[in-house]
Structures are given as C-alpha cells and as structure tokens.
Coordinates of C-alpha atoms in Angstrom, one line a residue:
M1 CA 0.0 0.0 0.1
R2 CA 1.3 3.5 -0.8
H3 CA 2.6 5.7 1.8
D4 CA -0.5 8.2 1.3
K5 CA -3.3 5.4 1.2
A6 CA -1.5 3.9 4.4
A7 CA -1.9 7.7 6.1
M8 CA -5.3 7.6 4.6
V9 CA -6.2 4.4 6.7
I10 CA -4.7 5.8 10.1
D11 CA -6.7 9.0 9.6
L12 CA -9.9 7.2 9.2
A13 CA -9.1 4.7 12.1
I14 CA -8.4 7.8 14.2
R15 CA -11.9 9.3 13.2
M16 CA -13.7 6.1 13.8
A17 CA -11.9 6.0 17.1
G18 CA -13.3 9.7 17.7
S19 CA -16.7 9.1 16.6
A20 CA -19.5 8.1 19.7
E21 CA -22.0 6.8 17.2
G22 CA -19.5 5.5 14.4
L23 CA -19.2 6.2 10.6
T24 CA -21.1 5.1 7.5
L25 CA -19.5 4.3 4.2
N26 CA -20.9 7.2 2.9
E27 CA -19.6 9.4 5.5
M28 CA -15.9 7.8 5.2
A29 CA -16.1 8.6 1.6
G30 CA -17.0 12.3 2.5
L31 CA -14.2 12.6 5.1
L32 CA -11.6 11.0 3.0
G33 CA -12.5 12.8 -0.4
V34 CA -12.8 9.3 -1.9
G35 CA -15.6 7.2 -3.7
R36 CA -17.5 4.9 -2.0
R37 CA -15.5 1.6 -3.5
T38 CA -12.2 3.3 -2.0
A39 CA -13.7 3.9 1.1
E40 CA -15.1 0.0 1.5
R41 CA -11.4 -0.7 1.2
M42 CA -10.0 1.7 3.6
R43 CA -12.7 0.4 6.2
D44 CA -11.7 -3.3 5.5
A45 CA -8.0 -2.2 6.0
V46 CA -8.9 -0.2 9.4
L47 CA -10.6 -3.8 10.4
M48 CA -7.6 -5.8 9.8
L49 CA -5.1 -3.7 11.5
F50 CA -7.7 -3.0 14.5
P51 CA -9.9 -5.9 15.5
Q52 CA -11.7 -3.9 18.2
V53 CA -13.7 -2.2 15.3
E54 CA -17.3 -2.5 16.0
E55 CA -20.2 -2.9 13.6
I56 CA -23.3 -1.2 14.6
S57 CA -26.6 -1.9 12.8
D58 CA -28.2 1.6 11.9
P59 CA -31.2 0.8 9.2
P60 CA -30.8 1.0 6.3
T61 CA -27.3 1.2 6.9
K62 CA -24.4 0.1 8.9
R63 CA -21.8 2.1 11.1
W64 CA -18.5 1.2 12.4
R65 CA -16.4 2.7 15.4
I66 CA -13.5 2.0 17.5
Q67 CA -14.3 2.0 21.2
G68 CA -11.9 2.4 23.9
G69 CA -9.7 5.0 21.9
L70 CA -6.4 4.0 19.9
S71 CA -2.9 3.2 21.1
G72 CA -0.6 5.8 22.3
F73 CA 1.6 5.2 19.2
I74 CA -1.4 6.2 16.9
Q75 CA -2.2 9.0 19.2
T76 CA 1.0 10.7 20.1
P77 CA 0.6 14.5 18.6
T78 CA 3.6 15.5 16.5
A79 CA 5.6 18.8 17.1
T80 CA 4.1 20.5 14.5
E81 CA 0.8 19.7 16.0
M82 CA 2.0 21.0 19.4
L83 CA 3.5 24.0 17.8
E84 CA 0.2 24.9 16.3
L85 CA -1.6 24.4 20.0
T86 CA 1.1 26.9 21.3
K87 CA 0.6 29.6 18.8
A88 CA -2.9 29.5 19.1
A89 CA -2.8 30.2 22.8
A90 CA -0.2 32.9 22.1
A91 CA -2.1 34.2 19.7
L92 CA -4.9 34.9 22.1
H93 CA -2.7 36.0 24.7
A94 CA -1.6 38.8 22.2
A95 CA -4.9 40.0 21.4
E96 CA -5.7 40.2 25.4
D97 CA -8.3 37.4 25.2
A98 CA -6.7 35.7 28.4
A99 CA -9.8 33.2 29.0
R100 CA -9.6 31.3 25.8
A101 CA -5.9 31.4 25.9
T102 CA -5.8 30.0 29.5
A103 CA -8.1 27.0 28.0
L104 CA -5.9 26.1 25.2
E105 CA -2.7 26.1 27.6
S106 CA -4.7 23.9 30.2
L107 CA -5.2 21.6 27.0
E108 CA -1.6 21.5 26.3
R109 CA -0.7 20.7 29.7
K110 CA -3.1 17.7 29.8
I111 CA -1.6 16.2 26.4
K112 CA 1.9 16.4 27.9
A113 CA 1.0 15.0 30.8
A114 CA -0.7 12.1 29.0
M115 CA 2.3 11.6 26.8
R116 CA 5.4 9.0 27.8
S117 CA 7.9 10.9 29.1
A118 CA 10.9 9.3 26.7
T119 CA 8.2 10.9 23.6
L120 CA 7.9 14.4 25.2
N121 CA 11.7 14.5 25.9
R122 CA 12.5 13.3 22.1
M123 CA 9.7 15.9 20.9
A124 CA 11.0 18.8 23.0
P125 CA 14.0 20.0 21.1
D126 CA 12.2 20.2 18.1
L127 CA 9.2 22.2 19.6
E128 CA 11.5 24.5 21.2
A129 CA 13.2 25.4 18.0
L130 CA 9.9 25.9 16.2
V131 CA 8.6 28.0 18.9
R132 CA 11.6 30.3 18.7
A133 CA 11.2 30.5 14.7
E134 CA 7.9 31.5 14.8
T135 CA 6.0 34.2 16.2
I136 CA 2.6 36.0 16.1
A137 CA 2.2 39.5 14.3
V138 CA 0.2 41.6 16.6
Q139 CA -2.4 44.3 14.5
A140 CA -3.6 47.3 15.6
G141 CA -7.4 46.9 16.7
P142 CA -9.9 46.7 19.6
R143 CA -9.2 44.3 22.2
P144 CA -11.7 41.7 22.0
G145 CA -11.0 39.7 25.1
A146 CA -13.7 38.4 27.5
D147 CA -13.7 37.5 31.1
E148 CA -13.6 34.0 32.0
R149 CA -16.4 34.0 34.0
V150 CA -18.7 35.8 31.5
L151 CA -18.0 33.3 29.2
T152 CA -18.4 30.4 31.5
T153 CA -21.9 31.7 32.2
I154 CA -23.1 32.4 28.8
R155 CA -21.8 28.6 27.7
G156 CA -23.6 27.2 30.9
A157 CA -27.0 29.2 29.8
I158 CA -26.6 27.8 26.2
L159 CA -26.2 24.3 27.3
A160 CA -29.1 24.7 30.3
E161 CA -31.0 26.0 27.1
S162 CA -31.8 29.0 29.9
P163 CA -32.2 32.8 29.2
L164 CA -29.4 35.0 30.0
N165 CA -29.4 38.0 32.1
F166 CA -27.1 41.0 32.3
I167 CA -26.7 44.8 32.2
Y168 CA -25.6 46.2 28.8
S169 CA -24.0 49.5 28.2
R170 CA -22.9 51.4 25.2
P171 CA -21.1 54.5 24.9
G172 CA -23.4 57.8 25.3
A173 CA -26.3 55.4 26.4
E174 CA -27.7 54.7 29.7
A175 CA -27.0 51.0 30.9
R176 CA -29.8 48.8 30.4
S177 CA -30.8 45.6 31.9
R178 CA -31.5 42.6 29.1
T179 CA -33.0 39.1 29.4
V180 CA -32.5 37.3 26.2
T181 CA -32.4 33.9 24.8
P182 CA -28.3 33.0 24.0
C183 CA -27.8 31.5 20.8
G184 CA -24.0 31.5 20.4
L185 CA -20.6 33.3 20.5
M186 CA -18.8 35.0 17.7
F187 CA -15.2 35.8 18.2
G188 CA -13.1 38.2 15.8
R189 CA -11.9 41.9 16.1
A190 CA -14.5 41.8 19.0
N191 CA -16.4 38.8 20.7
Y192 CA -20.2 39.1 20.4
L193 CA -22.8 37.3 22.3
V194 CA -25.3 36.3 19.7
A195 CA -29.1 36.3 21.0
Y196 CA -32.8 36.2 20.6
D197 CA -34.2 39.2 21.9
P198 CA -37.7 38.5 22.8
A199 CA -38.4 42.3 23.7
N200 CA -37.3 43.1 19.9
D201 CA -38.5 39.8 18.3
R202 CA -35.3 39.7 16.4
I203 CA -31.6 38.1 16.7
Q204 CA -29.3 40.9 18.0
T205 CA -25.5 41.0 18.9
F206 CA -23.9 42.2 22.1
R207 CA -20.3 42.9 22.6
L208 CA -19.0 41.0 25.7
D209 CA -16.5 43.7 26.9
R210 CA -20.0 45.7 27.6
M211 CA -21.9 43.1 29.6
S212 CA -21.7 42.8 33.2
S213 CA -23.7 41.3 35.9
V214 CA -24.3 38.3 33.8
S215 CA -26.2 35.5 35.4
V216 CA -28.5 32.7 34.3
G217 CA -31.8 33.0 34.5
E218 CA -35.0 30.6 35.2
G219 CA -36.8 29.0 32.9
I220 CA -36.3 27.5 29.4
A221 CA -35.1 29.7 26.8
R222 CA -34.2 27.9 23.3
P223 CA -33.0 29.9 20.1
P224 CA -35.5 29.9 17.1
V225 CA -35.8 26.6 15.4
E226 CA -34.7 28.1 12.0
F227 CA -31.5 30.0 13.5
D228 CA -28.1 28.9 12.0
L229 CA -25.4 30.7 13.6
P230 CA -22.6 30.3 10.6
A231 CA -25.4 31.7 8.2
F232 CA -26.0 34.2 10.5
A233 CA -22.4 35.2 11.0
S234 CA -21.6 34.8 7.1
Q235 CA -24.1 37.8 6.2
S236 CA -21.9 40.4 7.5
F237 CA -18.4 41.5 6.1
G238 CA -17.2 41.7 9.9
I239 CA -19.3 41.2 12.7
Y240 CA -21.9 44.0 13.0
Q241 CA -25.1 43.4 11.7
D242 CA -27.2 45.7 9.9
Q243 CA -29.3 45.7 6.3
I244 CA -27.8 43.1 4.1
E245 CA -26.6 44.9 0.4
N246 CA -25.5 44.2 -2.9
V247 CA -21.8 45.1 -2.8
V248 CA -19.8 45.7 -6.1
L249 CA -16.1 46.6 -6.0
R250 CA -13.5 47.4 -8.8
I251 CA -10.1 46.8 -8.0
A252 CA -7.4 48.5 -10.1
P253 CA -5.1 46.5 -12.3
E254 CA -2.3 46.8 -10.1
S255 CA -4.1 45.3 -7.2
A256 CA -6.2 42.6 -9.1
Q257 CA -3.8 40.0 -8.1
E258 CA -3.8 40.3 -4.6
A259 CA -7.9 40.7 -4.7
R260 CA -8.0 37.4 -6.5
G261 CA -6.4 35.8 -3.7
W262 CA -8.4 38.0 -1.3
R263 CA -11.5 36.1 0.8
W264 CA -13.7 39.2 0.7
H265 CA -17.3 37.2 1.9
P266 CA -18.5 33.6 1.5
T267 CA -21.0 34.9 -1.3
Q268 CA -18.2 36.2 -3.4
T269 CA -17.7 36.1 -7.1
I270 CA -14.8 38.0 -9.0
E271 CA -14.9 38.7 -12.5
D272 CA -11.6 39.5 -14.7
Q273 CA -11.9 42.7 -16.8
E274 CA -10.2 43.4 -20.0
D275 CA -8.4 46.4 -18.7
G276 CA -6.9 44.0 -16.2
S277 CA -8.7 45.1 -13.5
V278 CA -11.4 42.9 -11.2
I279 CA -15.1 43.4 -10.2
V280 CA -15.9 42.0 -6.9
R281 CA -19.6 41.0 -5.7
F282 CA -21.0 39.9 -2.5
R283 CA -24.1 40.4 -0.3
A284 CA -23.5 41.1 3.1
S285 CA -24.0 43.9 6.0
G286 CA -21.9 45.8 7.8
M287 CA -20.9 48.7 5.8
R288 CA -19.1 50.5 8.0
E289 CA -16.4 47.9 8.5
L290 CA -16.3 47.4 5.0
A291 CA -15.6 50.9 4.8
W292 CA -12.7 50.6 7.1
H293 CA -11.1 47.7 5.3
L294 CA -11.1 49.8 2.0
F295 CA -8.9 52.3 3.2
S296 CA -6.4 49.7 3.4
W297 CA -6.6 49.3 -0.5
S298 CA -4.9 52.7 -0.8
G299 CA -7.3 53.8 -3.6
A300 CA -7.2 50.4 -5.3
A301 CA -10.8 49.8 -4.5
V302 CA -13.5 52.0 -6.1
I303 CA -17.1 51.7 -5.0
L304 CA -19.9 50.7 -7.6
Q305 CA -22.6 49.7 -5.5
P306 CA -24.2 50.1 -2.9
E307 CA -24.8 53.8 -2.5
R308 CA -25.0 53.4 1.3
L309 CA -21.4 52.1 1.1
K310 CA -20.2 55.3 -1.0
K311 CA -22.0 57.4 2.1
V312 CA -20.5 55.8 4.9
M313 CA -17.0 55.8 2.9
A314 CA -17.4 59.5 2.6
E315 CA -18.5 60.1 6.2
E316 CA -15.4 58.1 7.6
L317 CA -13.4 60.0 5.0
E318 CA -14.4 63.3 6.3
K319 CA -14.0 62.1 10.0
A320 CA -10.5 61.3 9.2
R321 CA -10.0 64.7 7.6
S322 CA -11.2 66.4 10.8
S323 CA -8.6 64.2 13.1
L324 CA -6.2 66.3 11.4
G325 CA -6.6 69.5 13.1

C-alpha cells in the first residue's frame, strides 16, 4: 500500500475512534474525499489492523466505530501539532483574550501529561526550535478579550437552554438590563454574544466587554428553530449586523492579483475585466466595517454599489480629515 494510502487508513481509524455513533461508508467517503468503493477498501484495511472495530446496525445502513480509543503510538501528537496549539494560545494572549488562551494552555498541559516521558523528551528540542522560529504578528485594533466568568456563564446558559440576564452599556447611552435567549458566541475583532431578544423579536449581537452582572435566568429559553449561527455570521462583512446590501467593487489592475487571492466574503464572485482590473461582488451587511477595510487598499478599490457604502465611506473620510485638525 502506498504511503499516502497508509496515512489515509490511519486517519480513518482515528476518525472512527473519535466518533461516538460510528461512521457510515458514505460518511467515510466524504471525510476522506474518495469514492464509496475506495472507502470500502479503507474500512477493510482498518478492520484488519484494528480488530476492536465494532459494527453497528443503523437501518438502512451500518456504522463502524473503534471503542476504547487507539494506542499511544497512533494518538501521539507531532511537534508541528503541538506548535500550532502553542501558537494559538499565544495569539489569544497577544489579543489580550486571556480566558480562551488559558483554556488552550490547560489543554496543552493535559496532552503533555498524557504523553510518555521518553516521547516528550524526544519532541522537546524540535518543539523549542519551532517555537523560537515562529511568532504572532500583533495588529492594531480593538481588544476583544472576554472575562472567563462571563464566557463560562454564557456557555452554561446555552447548554442549559436557559435565559441570560445582564446589564448592557453602550457609549453615550444609559445602561439597560436585558434578558435574552443565548444562541451562540462570535469571536473576532470584538467578541459578541448572539442572542434572540424577545422584547424586539429579533436576533441581536452584544459585545461581551460591554456586558456586566451576567447571570443565568430561570426557565427555558431555546433559540428559534430556524436559527443557524454560521449562516448568521456570514451575512456580515465583519461582525456588526445591519441591512444586507449587494456590494460591487472594482479593484485596479495593479492590485487585481491580490484581490483574486483575498477572501472578501463567503458569497463573493470575482470577474476579470479587459483592462486587467477585477470586479468583486458579494452580499453582506456591515458597511462601516467594509469601509474601514477599503482604506487599506490605498485607492485601488472603487465602490460601484451600493450607494449607502459610498455614503458611509464619505463620512469616514470626513472624520479622518477632521482628525488632522
């Protein structure tokens, strides 16, 4: 069996051991990116290498899983995998998001504690060298950190399907007590609670750093059945949610190559033009965040649509001019 096929068999075994309900052949094929017949051969190879594989009847199909986990030989992380975990924690610390950084560092300690000392000793020099050779570039922007107790309380309310009570403060506005149905969390340039607000009958976002006196309320509070957090998040250019617009941008020829490799939005399309420029189209809300981003293109981006984005951009330019005194 070729090396890459062997790696796929090991990967499939790991996935079967990590699935509580087991995997069907179609799921195996989808995870491995292969056809059903190839998935059958991979499954048979796993059955031969790991006799503890359990077959589960799930009419009209079958599932396979490996109970009890795999051996330490299979499960031992590589230096590169440990490096990425260390870097992820460092990135959160750099963003002053101590609560999430601490959780990753705790996971790292548990993984190392579970590893054999001889394996850890062999890995240590490589891991140390890689850590020294890579770092996190800290970018200017808001500090999105969230208090660990706030995160714990929100997650507890989500798991318990309970309402969430808190006091919300906005600059220039009076602090208000809120009771909402928590739907999820979004992490980015700022960290947000996404919640259904029964008082306004709509989904809203609340910045975590503006929430205080957070507590789990009494009773049952379930998110709307049709709510989908990834779909909600993908509506906006950034995180702020407002009216969804059809956005059309023209990127100048000298920046067209960069624009082709840029991830503007999940709904984006990019059209090459005869003069070497490109037209970028997508549907999104968050025009102010988009305007801020367009500043970074140094005039290479021209707004064709919508008019509201042009207006917001003009307002931001005027604010920038006024800051010069």
